[in-house]
Amino acid sequence: MGKERKTIGVLTSGGDAPGMNAAVRAVVRMGINRGFSVVGIRRGYSGLLANDMDDMDLRSVSDILQRGGTVLYSSRCPEFSEQRNIKKAVENCRKAGIDALVTIGGDGTFRGALDLCREGLPCIGLPGTIDNDISSSEYTIGFDTAVNTVVQMVDRVRDTSQSHDRCSVIEVMGRHAGHIALYAGIACGALAVLVPEIEFTIERDVVAKMVSSLRQGKQNFIVMVAEGVGHAPAIAEQIESLTGIDTNAVVLGYVQRGGSPTARELVIASQMGHHAVELIEQGIGKRVVVFRGGKVVDLDIEEALAMHKGIDMDLYRVANDISI
Ligand code: F6P
């Protein structure tokens, strides 16, 4: 006789992202609404291995929507690639009475979820990373808030660049992807956007544009650089030596990972958490919840992990064509 009340586990994994709390809240609230018990697992897969978990109730997720970060904490867990640890995690879930798991994180988190599925534990992945570099989803939890944070920071930098006729090179996050740089570059009116997905030269893609713009009266510049192409200080030095324009560097770093989530973030993250529980309620596992065609849908994890997403070339052309 199967136990009456099924239990859902939920965890956040990898780099934290604003909006993760909204997804966790939606899983807990929808789960309890549909008659499940819900267990919160702390510090991602590390917590699963260490049995670091607690029952969640409706009030466990009160007043967290507006908070960045994750109330369940997070971690990167390289040891989770070992088969013995996958088996240990499944055994820990069995002992805790967890029947299905919702894992919120990046592609690495999805790979861990697939390994758990292969050991018999139904899992649903939610895309949570500020990088927006999960190929199966047009959107990842954290991205909109991170881009808005960059825009707010650059607005401050632009004030001083204007006062001193300077060029400011802004380095943004995106471990191997230029999505934050591209979106923020357009939103900030950057003269140039340098991303790891597209070849560039400082001479052609930055200096030549600056010289042309100077002739047309432009007196200050923003250059947006994804961390994957290099470090802003070195790029700034190169620009200054080639142009003679006073050029500084701003590495935004971890401010992009925090802050109160935007409304768009909260809505999409809540939809994704809700959808994850609907899948579990239908007895469906081995899926990732993704944003495609403006809707929250779901895909098989293996299919999702096999997909490739490059940089949006239409957006890249916009960034270049209007930054003259
Ligand atoms: O993957 C998200 C991300 O913020 C990247 O943009 C960044 O390069 C990386 O995490 C930083 O990793 P950590 O938080 O482990 O230092």
mmCIF file of N, CA and C in Angstrom, residues 53-177:
data_model
loop_
_atom_site.group_PDB
_atom_site.id
_atom_site.type_symbol
_atom_site.label_atom_id
_atom_site.label_comp_id
_atom_site.label_asym_id
_atom_site.label_seq_id
_atom_site.Cartn_x
_atom_site.Cartn_y
_atom_site.Cartn_z
ATOM 1 N N MET A 53 17.986 18.934 5.742
ATOM 2 C CA MET A 53 16.660 19.225 5.200
ATOM 3 C C MET A 53 15.647 19.431 6.311
ATOM 4 N N ASP A 54 14.579 20.144 5.978
ATOM 5 C CA ASP A 54 13.541 20.418 6.975
ATOM 6 C C ASP A 54 12.175 20.423 6.309
ATOM 7 N N ASP A 55 11.122 20.037 7.072
ATOM 8 C CA ASP A 55 9.758 20.152 6.556
ATOM 9 C C ASP A 55 9.449 21.628 6.309
ATOM 10 N N MET A 56 8.679 21.866 5.249
ATOM 11 C CA MET A 56 8.253 23.241 4.924
ATOM 12 C C MET A 56 6.741 23.324 5.087
ATOM 13 N N ASP A 57 6.286 24.474 5.634
ATOM 14 C CA ASP A 57 4.833 24.687 5.672
ATOM 15 C C ASP A 57 4.515 26.011 4.987
ATOM 16 N N LEU A 58 3.243 26.365 4.973
ATOM 17 C CA LEU A 58 2.843 27.562 4.215
ATOM 18 C C LEU A 58 3.598 28.792 4.696
ATOM 19 N N ARG A 59 3.869 28.836 5.963
ATOM 20 C CA ARG A 59 4.524 30.023 6.525
ATOM 21 C C ARG A 59 6.044 30.006 6.372
ATOM 22 N N SER A 60 6.561 28.845 6.011
ATOM 23 C CA SER A 60 8.032 28.754 5.811
ATOM 24 C C SER A 60 8.497 29.666 4.683
ATOM 25 N N VAL A 61 7.573 29.967 3.775
ATOM 26 C CA VAL A 61 7.958 30.765 2.591
ATOM 27 C C VAL A 61 7.244 32.122 2.589
ATOM 28 N N SER A 62 6.840 32.571 3.774
ATOM 29 C CA SER A 62 6.250 33.913 3.862
ATOM 30 C C SER A 62 7.348 34.967 3.789
ATOM 31 N N ASP A 63 7.016 36.117 3.189
ATOM 32 C CA ASP A 63 7.927 37.275 3.172
ATOM 33 C C ASP A 63 9.298 36.974 2.571
ATOM 34 N N ILE A 64 9.323 36.116 1.553
ATOM 35 C CA ILE A 64 10.624 35.874 0.890
ATOM 36 C C ILE A 64 10.620 36.298 -0.573
ATOM 37 N N LEU A 65 9.437 36.614 -1.094
ATOM 38 C CA LEU A 65 9.354 36.966 -2.526
ATOM 39 C C LEU A 65 10.323 38.091 -2.885
ATOM 40 N N GLN A 66 10.401 39.095 -2.026
ATOM 41 C CA GLN A 66 11.163 40.307 -2.353
ATOM 42 C C GLN A 66 12.662 40.137 -2.085
ATOM 43 N N ARG A 67 13.040 38.963 -1.558
ATOM 44 C CA ARG A 67 14.452 38.785 -1.187
ATOM 45 C C ARG A 67 15.248 38.089 -2.285
ATOM 46 N N GLY A 68 16.418 38.641 -2.598
ATOM 47 C CA GLY A 68 17.327 37.954 -3.517
ATOM 48 C C GLY A 68 17.911 36.744 -2.799
ATOM 49 N N GLY A 69 18.815 36.067 -3.475
ATOM 50 C CA GLY A 69 19.427 34.899 -2.851
ATOM 51 C C GLY A 69 18.429 33.753 -2.743
ATOM 52 N N THR A 70 18.734 32.775 -1.876
ATOM 53 C CA THR A 70 17.845 31.623 -1.693
ATOM 54 C C THR A 70 17.802 31.245 -0.218
ATOM 55 N N VAL A 71 16.596 31.161 0.316
ATOM 56 C CA VAL A 71 16.429 30.789 1.723
ATOM 57 C C VAL A 71 16.861 29.340 1.964
ATOM 58 N N LEU A 72 16.990 28.587 0.888
ATOM 59 C CA LEU A 72 17.458 27.191 1.034
ATOM 60 C C LEU A 72 18.975 27.103 0.881
ATOM 61 N N TYR A 73 19.629 28.258 0.743
ATOM 62 C CA TYR A 73 21.069 28.282 0.505
ATOM 63 C C TYR A 73 21.382 27.519 -0.778
ATOM 64 N N SER A 74 22.616 27.578 -1.222
ATOM 65 C CA SER A 74 22.991 26.875 -2.444
ATOM 66 C C SER A 74 24.460 26.480 -2.351
ATOM 67 N N SER A 75 24.870 25.625 -3.281
ATOM 68 C CA SER A 75 26.290 25.241 -3.315
ATOM 69 C C SER A 75 26.587 24.664 -4.695
ATOM 70 N N ARG A 76 27.858 24.622 -5.014
ATOM 71 C CA ARG A 76 28.299 23.820 -6.164
ATOM 72 C C ARG A 76 28.827 22.529 -5.555
ATOM 73 N N CYS A 77 28.462 21.399 -6.138
ATOM 74 C CA CYS A 77 28.755 20.099 -5.509
ATOM 75 C C CYS A 77 29.430 19.172 -6.512
ATOM 76 N N PRO A 78 30.730 19.410 -6.782
ATOM 77 C CA PRO A 78 31.430 18.590 -7.792
ATOM 78 C C PRO A 78 31.407 17.090 -7.474
ATOM 79 N N GLU A 79 31.337 16.772 -6.167
ATOM 80 C CA GLU A 79 31.344 15.344 -5.813
ATOM 81 C C GLU A 79 30.052 14.624 -6.227
ATOM 82 N N PHE A 80 29.066 15.429 -6.671
ATOM 83 C CA PHE A 80 27.806 14.798 -7.063
ATOM 84 C C PHE A 80 27.932 14.079 -8.396
ATOM 85 N N SER A 81 29.075 14.227 -9.057
ATOM 86 C CA SER A 81 29.261 13.526 -10.334
ATOM 87 C C SER A 81 29.645 12.061 -10.100
ATOM 88 N N GLU A 82 29.965 11.751 -8.839
ATOM 89 C CA GLU A 82 30.346 10.354 -8.522
ATOM 90 C C GLU A 82 29.099 9.488 -8.326
ATOM 91 N N GLN A 83 29.077 8.343 -8.958
ATOM 92 C CA GLN A 83 27.900 7.467 -8.939
ATOM 93 C C GLN A 83 27.520 7.063 -7.517
ATOM 94 N N ARG A 84 28.533 6.863 -6.666
ATOM 95 C CA ARG A 84 28.202 6.428 -5.298
ATOM 96 C C ARG A 84 27.410 7.519 -4.560
ATOM 97 N N ASN A 85 27.700 8.777 -4.912
ATOM 98 C CA ASN A 85 26.978 9.882 -4.251
ATOM 99 C C ASN A 85 25.562 10.032 -4.806
ATOM 100 N N ILE A 86 25.379 9.718 -6.065
ATOM 101 C CA ILE A 86 24.018 9.720 -6.632
ATOM 102 C C ILE A 86 23.171 8.683 -5.890
ATOM 103 N N LYS A 87 23.747 7.497 -5.716
ATOM 104 C CA LYS A 87 23.020 6.428 -5.013
ATOM 105 C C LYS A 87 22.739 6.835 -3.554
ATOM 106 N N LYS A 88 23.734 7.499 -2.937
ATOM 107 C CA LYS A 88 23.560 7.928 -1.542
ATOM 108 C C LYS A 88 22.422 8.948 -1.444
ATOM 109 N N ALA A 89 22.368 9.841 -2.421
ATOM 110 C CA ALA A 89 21.314 10.876 -2.427
ATOM 111 C C ALA A 89 19.941 10.238 -2.577
ATOM 112 N N VAL A 90 19.833 9.252 -3.469
ATOM 113 C CA VAL A 90 18.540 8.568 -3.665
ATOM 114 C C VAL A 90 18.137 7.832 -2.387
ATOM 115 N N GLU A 91 19.117 7.233 -1.736
ATOM 116 C CA GLU A 91 18.835 6.521 -0.467
ATOM 117 C C GLU A 91 18.389 7.530 0.610
ATOM 118 N N ASN A 92 19.038 8.674 0.647
ATOM 119 C CA ASN A 92 18.636 9.703 1.637
ATOM 120 C C ASN A 92 17.202 10.178 1.374
ATOM 121 N N CYS A 93 16.871 10.306 0.097
ATOM 122 C CA CYS A 93 15.498 10.719 -0.239
ATOM 123 C C CYS A 93 14.513 9.640 0.191
ATOM 124 N N ARG A 94 14.879 8.384 -0.042
ATOM 125 C CA ARG A 94 13.989 7.280 0.346
ATOM 126 C C ARG A 94 13.764 7.310 1.857
ATOM 127 N N LYS A 95 14.850 7.472 2.608
ATOM 128 C CA LYS A 95 14.740 7.496 4.078
ATOM 129 C C LYS A 95 13.888 8.677 4.553
ATOM 130 N N ALA A 96 14.004 9.797 3.813
ATOM 131 C CA ALA A 96 13.237 10.992 4.212
ATOM 132 C C ALA A 96 11.808 10.932 3.680
ATOM 133 N N GLY A 97 11.506 9.892 2.902
ATOM 134 C CA GLY A 97 10.148 9.754 2.358
ATOM 135 C C GLY A 97 9.875 10.691 1.193
ATOM 136 N N ILE A 98 10.947 11.166 0.549
ATOM 137 C CA ILE A 98 10.782 12.087 -0.592
ATOM 138 C C ILE A 98 10.489 11.269 -1.844
ATOM 139 N N ASP A 99 9.356 11.581 -2.506
ATOM 140 C CA ASP A 99 8.919 10.801 -3.676
ATOM 141 C C ASP A 99 9.317 11.446 -4.990
ATOM 142 N N ALA A 100 9.582 12.751 -4.942
ATOM 143 C CA ALA A 100 9.982 13.468 -6.164
ATOM 144 C C ALA A 100 10.744 14.717 -5.738
ATOM 145 N N LEU A 101 11.613 15.198 -6.646
ATOM 146 C CA LEU A 101 12.509 16.300 -6.286
ATOM 147 C C LEU A 101 12.413 17.419 -7.318
ATOM 148 N N VAL A 102 12.333 18.657 -6.844
ATOM 149 C CA VAL A 102 12.415 19.822 -7.720
ATOM 150 C C VAL A 102 13.785 20.462 -7.498
ATOM 151 N N THR A 103 14.561 20.540 -8.593
ATOM 152 C CA THR A 103 15.928 21.072 -8.465
ATOM 153 C C THR A 103 16.022 22.360 -9.288
ATOM 154 N N ILE A 104 16.440 23.443 -8.635
ATOM 155 C CA ILE A 104 16.467 24.774 -9.260
ATOM 156 C C ILE A 104 17.926 25.190 -9.436
ATOM 157 N N GLY A 105 18.344 25.345 -10.694
ATOM 158 C CA GLY A 105 19.748 25.710 -10.922
ATOM 159 C C GLY A 105 20.076 25.713 -12.402
ATOM 160 N N GLY A 106 21.378 25.563 -12.716
ATOM 161 C CA GLY A 106 21.812 25.616 -14.115
ATOM 162 C C GLY A 106 21.915 24.228 -14.737
ATOM 163 N N ASP A 107 22.650 24.171 -15.855
ATOM 164 C CA ASP A 107 22.776 22.893 -16.570
ATOM 165 C C ASP A 107 23.403 21.810 -15.694
ATOM 166 N N GLY A 108 24.353 22.213 -14.856
ATOM 167 C CA GLY A 108 24.975 21.220 -13.964
ATOM 168 C C GLY A 108 23.961 20.614 -13.025
ATOM 169 N N THR A 109 23.035 21.452 -12.578
ATOM 170 C CA THR A 109 21.968 20.975 -11.698
ATOM 171 C C THR A 109 21.075 19.996 -12.444
ATOM 172 N N PHE A 110 20.825 20.308 -13.742
ATOM 173 C CA PHE A 110 19.977 19.418 -14.541
ATOM 174 C C PHE A 110 20.672 18.068 -14.751
ATOM 175 N N ARG A 111 22.006 18.095 -14.911
ATOM 176 C CA ARG A 111 22.731 16.825 -15.110
ATOM 177 C C ARG A 111 22.623 15.971 -13.852
ATOM 178 N N GLY A 112 22.703 16.621 -12.694
ATOM 179 C CA GLY A 112 22.534 15.882 -11.430
ATOM 180 C C GLY A 112 21.136 15.312 -11.319
ATOM 181 N N ALA A 113 20.144 16.099 -11.733
ATOM 182 C CA ALA A 113 18.756 15.629 -11.688
ATOM 183 C C ALA A 113 18.562 14.432 -12.611
ATOM 184 N N LEU A 114 19.197 14.466 -13.782
ATOM 185 C CA LEU A 114 19.099 13.327 -14.720
ATOM 186 C C LEU A 114 19.703 12.074 -14.099
ATOM 187 N N ASP A 115 20.840 12.237 -13.419
ATOM 188 C CA ASP A 115 21.469 11.079 -12.759
ATOM 189 C C ASP A 115 20.541 10.501 -11.691
ATOM 190 N N LEU A 116 19.870 11.384 -10.961
ATOM 191 C CA LEU A 116 18.940 10.913 -9.923
ATOM 192 C C LEU A 116 17.747 10.189 -10.573
ATOM 193 N N CYS A 117 17.266 10.727 -11.699
ATOM 194 C CA CYS A 117 16.149 10.070 -12.402
ATOM 195 C C CYS A 117 16.555 8.658 -12.821
ATOM 196 N N ARG A 118 17.783 8.533 -13.293
ATOM 197 C CA ARG A 118 18.258 7.223 -13.756
ATOM 198 C C ARG A 118 18.370 6.231 -12.606
ATOM 199 N N GLU A 119 18.443 6.748 -11.387
ATOM 200 C CA GLU A 119 18.473 5.868 -10.207
ATOM 201 C C GLU A 119 17.073 5.698 -9.620
ATOM 202 N N GLY A 120 16.063 6.225 -10.359
ATOM 203 C CA GLY A 120 14.684 5.955 -9.948
ATOM 204 C C GLY A 120 13.990 7.052 -9.181
ATOM 205 N N LEU A 121 14.649 8.218 -9.026
ATOM 206 C CA LEU A 121 13.990 9.314 -8.286
ATOM 207 C C LEU A 121 13.446 10.335 -9.287
ATOM 208 N N PRO A 122 12.120 10.483 -9.400
ATOM 209 C CA PRO A 122 11.577 11.468 -10.354
ATOM 210 C C PRO A 122 12.034 12.880 -10.003
ATOM 211 N N CYS A 123 12.550 13.603 -10.995
ATOM 212 C CA CYS A 123 13.024 14.975 -10.748
ATOM 213 C C CYS A 123 12.458 15.916 -11.794
ATOM 214 N N ILE A 124 12.248 17.163 -11.347
ATOM 215 C CA ILE A 124 11.859 18.239 -12.268
ATOM 216 C C ILE A 124 12.860 19.372 -12.081
ATOM 217 N N GLY A 125 13.500 19.803 -13.178
ATOM 218 C CA GLY A 125 14.470 20.886 -13.102
ATOM 219 C C GLY A 125 13.841 22.224 -13.444
ATOM 220 N N LEU A 126 14.250 23.252 -12.722
ATOM 221 C CA LEU A 126 13.846 24.628 -13.054
ATOM 222 C C LEU A 126 15.102 25.427 -13.375
ATOM 223 N N PRO A 127 15.107 26.241 -14.434
ATOM 224 C CA PRO A 127 16.313 26.968 -14.858
ATOM 225 C C PRO A 127 16.574 28.190 -13.983
ATOM 226 N N GLY A 128 17.609 28.084 -13.138
ATOM 227 C CA GLY A 128 17.915 29.198 -12.234
ATOM 228 C C GLY A 128 19.377 29.586 -12.340
ATOM 229 N N THR A 129 19.653 30.655 -13.057
ATOM 230 C CA THR A 129 21.002 31.226 -13.149
ATOM 231 C C THR A 129 20.888 32.600 -13.793
ATOM 232 N N ILE A 130 21.666 33.557 -13.301
ATOM 233 C CA ILE A 130 21.565 34.905 -13.883
ATOM 234 C C ILE A 130 22.082 34.943 -15.315
ATOM 235 N N ASP A 131 22.840 33.908 -15.716
ATOM 236 C CA ASP A 131 23.506 33.944 -17.027
ATOM 237 C C ASP A 131 22.565 33.778 -18.208
ATOM 238 N N ASN A 132 21.380 33.214 -17.995
ATOM 239 C CA ASN A 132 20.439 32.934 -19.090
ATOM 240 C C ASN A 132 21.082 32.040 -20.150
ATOM 241 N N ASP A 133 21.971 31.145 -19.695
ATOM 242 C CA ASP A 133 22.738 30.326 -20.658
ATOM 243 C C ASP A 133 22.290 28.874 -20.664
ATOM 244 N N ILE A 134 21.037 28.614 -20.269
ATOM 245 C CA ILE A 134 20.497 27.250 -20.350
ATOM 246 C C ILE A 134 19.823 27.122 -21.715
ATOM 247 N N SER A 135 20.388 26.251 -22.555
ATOM 248 C CA SER A 135 20.001 26.244 -23.968
ATOM 249 C C SER A 135 18.525 25.946 -24.190
ATOM 250 N N SER A 136 17.924 25.151 -23.316
ATOM 251 C CA SER A 136 16.540 24.719 -23.572
ATOM 252 C C SER A 136 15.515 25.794 -23.217
ATOM 253 N N SER A 137 15.966 26.855 -22.550
ATOM 254 C CA SER A 137 15.001 27.851 -22.084
ATOM 255 C C SER A 137 15.368 29.242 -22.596
ATOM 256 N N GLU A 138 14.358 29.957 -23.047
ATOM 257 C CA GLU A 138 14.596 31.334 -23.511
ATOM 258 C C GLU A 138 14.832 32.263 -22.321
ATOM 259 N N TYR A 139 14.531 31.768 -21.131
ATOM 260 C CA TYR A 139 14.687 32.611 -19.952
ATOM 261 C C TYR A 139 15.115 31.769 -18.755
ATOM 262 N N THR A 140 16.012 32.283 -17.936
ATOM 263 C CA THR A 140 16.380 31.602 -16.694
ATOM 264 C C THR A 140 16.150 32.556 -15.522
ATOM 265 N N ILE A 141 15.717 31.977 -14.421
ATOM 266 C CA ILE A 141 15.407 32.766 -13.219
ATOM 267 C C ILE A 141 16.659 33.524 -12.773
ATOM 268 N N GLY A 142 16.541 34.825 -12.643
ATOM 269 C CA GLY A 142 17.666 35.672 -12.207
ATOM 270 C C GLY A 142 18.134 36.635 -13.278
ATOM 271 N N PHE A 143 17.839 36.301 -14.526
ATOM 272 C CA PHE A 143 18.410 37.083 -15.637
ATOM 273 C C PHE A 143 17.868 38.505 -15.683
ATOM 274 N N ASP A 144 16.544 38.664 -15.608
ATOM 275 C CA ASP A 144 15.966 40.013 -15.741
ATOM 276 C C ASP A 144 16.435 40.921 -14.604
ATOM 277 N N THR A 145 16.502 40.364 -13.407
ATOM 278 C CA THR A 145 16.945 41.178 -12.266
ATOM 279 C C THR A 145 18.407 41.574 -12.429
ATOM 280 N N ALA A 146 19.235 40.625 -12.888
ATOM 281 C CA ALA A 146 20.663 40.918 -13.077
ATOM 282 C C ALA A 146 20.855 42.018 -14.120
ATOM 283 N N VAL A 147 20.128 41.931 -15.229
ATOM 284 C CA VAL A 147 20.256 42.955 -16.273
ATOM 285 C C VAL A 147 19.826 44.320 -15.736
ATOM 286 N N ASN A 148 18.744 44.351 -14.991
ATOM 287 C CA ASN A 148 18.276 45.626 -14.415
ATOM 288 C C ASN A 148 19.273 46.180 -13.407
ATOM 289 N N THR A 149 19.916 45.300 -12.671
ATOM 290 C CA THR A 149 20.947 45.758 -11.725
ATOM 291 C C THR A 149 22.105 46.398 -12.480
ATOM 292 N N VAL A 150 22.524 45.764 -13.578
ATOM 293 C CA VAL A 150 23.624 46.321 -14.382
ATOM 294 C C VAL A 150 23.238 47.705 -14.895
ATOM 295 N N VAL A 151 22.008 47.833 -15.401
ATOM 296 C CA VAL A 151 21.561 49.128 -15.946
ATOM 297 C C VAL A 151 21.598 50.210 -14.860
ATOM 298 N N GLN A 152 21.124 49.854 -13.664
ATOM 299 C CA GLN A 152 21.146 50.834 -12.558
ATOM 300 C C GLN A 152 22.586 51.244 -12.214
ATOM 301 N N MET A 153 23.492 50.286 -12.201
ATOM 302 C CA MET A 153 24.890 50.596 -11.874
ATOM 303 C C MET A 153 25.528 51.454 -12.974
ATOM 304 N N VAL A 154 25.244 51.097 -14.224
ATOM 305 C CA VAL A 154 25.861 51.846 -15.333
ATOM 306 C C VAL A 154 25.323 53.271 -15.404
ATOM 307 N N ASP A 155 24.063 53.453 -15.041
ATOM 308 C CA ASP A 155 23.526 54.825 -15.002
ATOM 309 C C ASP A 155 24.365 55.697 -14.073
ATOM 310 N N ARG A 156 24.859 55.107 -12.990
ATOM 311 C CA ARG A 156 25.704 55.878 -12.061
ATOM 312 C C ARG A 156 27.081 56.155 -12.686
ATOM 313 N N VAL A 157 27.603 55.136 -13.341
ATOM 314 C CA VAL A 157 28.929 55.302 -13.964
ATOM 315 C C VAL A 157 28.863 56.353 -15.076
ATOM 316 N N ARG A 158 27.751 56.340 -15.817
ATOM 317 C CA ARG A 158 27.625 57.281 -16.945
ATOM 318 C C ARG A 158 27.674 58.732 -16.448
ATOM 319 N N ASP A 159 27.122 58.989 -15.263
ATOM 320 C CA ASP A 159 27.159 60.364 -14.709
ATOM 321 C C ASP A 159 28.591 60.883 -14.670
ATOM 322 N N THR A 160 29.497 60.062 -14.167
ATOM 323 C CA THR A 160 30.879 60.539 -14.022
ATOM 324 C C THR A 160 31.614 60.491 -15.359
ATOM 325 N N SER A 161 31.265 59.538 -16.212
ATOM 326 C CA SER A 161 31.893 59.517 -17.553
ATOM 327 C C SER A 161 31.543 60.787 -18.306
ATOM 328 N N GLN A 162 30.286 61.222 -18.161
ATOM 329 C CA GLN A 162 29.869 62.453 -18.849
ATOM 330 C C GLN A 162 30.617 63.659 -18.283
ATOM 331 N N SER A 163 30.780 63.678 -16.948
ATOM 332 C CA SER A 163 31.440 64.834 -16.321
ATOM 333 C C SER A 163 32.897 64.966 -16.741
ATOM 334 N N HIS A 164 33.507 63.841 -17.080
ATOM 335 C CA HIS A 164 34.958 63.869 -17.360
ATOM 336 C C HIS A 164 35.311 63.425 -18.771
ATOM 337 N N ASP A 165 34.281 63.397 -19.656
ATOM 338 C CA ASP A 165 34.553 62.973 -21.045
ATOM 339 C C ASP A 165 35.340 61.668 -21.082
ATOM 340 N N ARG A 166 34.848 60.685 -20.358
ATOM 341 C CA ARG A 166 35.590 59.424 -20.242
ATOM 342 C C ARG A 166 34.916 58.281 -20.998
ATOM 343 N N CYS A 167 35.684 57.219 -21.187
ATOM 344 C CA CYS A 167 35.164 55.926 -21.628
ATOM 345 C C CYS A 167 35.194 54.985 -20.434
ATOM 346 N N SER A 168 34.061 54.315 -20.174
ATOM 347 C CA SER A 168 34.017 53.343 -19.074
ATOM 348 C C SER A 168 33.763 51.943 -19.617
ATOM 349 N N VAL A 169 34.665 51.043 -19.265
ATOM 350 C CA VAL A 169 34.520 49.636 -19.683
ATOM 351 C C VAL A 169 33.877 48.870 -18.532
ATOM 352 N N ILE A 170 32.692 48.329 -18.782
ATOM 353 C CA ILE A 170 31.912 47.651 -17.739
ATOM 354 C C ILE A 170 32.009 46.142 -17.927
ATOM 355 N N GLU A 171 32.545 45.435 -16.939
ATOM 356 C CA GLU A 171 32.625 43.968 -17.023
ATOM 357 C C GLU A 171 31.453 43.363 -16.277
ATOM 358 N N VAL A 172 30.685 42.527 -16.957
ATOM 359 C CA VAL A 172 29.509 41.879 -16.339
ATOM 360 C C VAL A 172 29.700 40.363 -16.304
ATOM 361 N N MET A 173 28.847 39.706 -15.495
ATOM 362 C CA MET A 173 28.945 38.257 -15.348
ATOM 363 C C MET A 173 28.374 37.529 -16.555
ATOM 364 N N GLY A 174 28.622 36.231 -16.566
ATOM 365 C CA GLY A 174 28.196 35.369 -17.664
ATOM 366 C C GLY A 174 29.377 34.451 -17.889
ATOM 367 N N ARG A 175 29.433 33.393 -17.067
ATOM 368 C CA ARG A 175 30.612 32.518 -17.031
ATOM 369 C C ARG A 175 31.167 32.250 -18.419
ATOM 370 N N HIS A 176 30.339 31.825 -19.344
ATOM 371 C CA HIS A 176 30.813 31.580 -20.719
ATOM 372 C C HIS A 176 29.843 32.157 -21.745
ATOM 373 N N ALA A 177 28.936 33.024 -21.268
ATOM 374 C CA ALA A 177 27.869 33.485 -22.168
ATOM 375 C C ALA A 177 27.732 35.001 -22.087
#
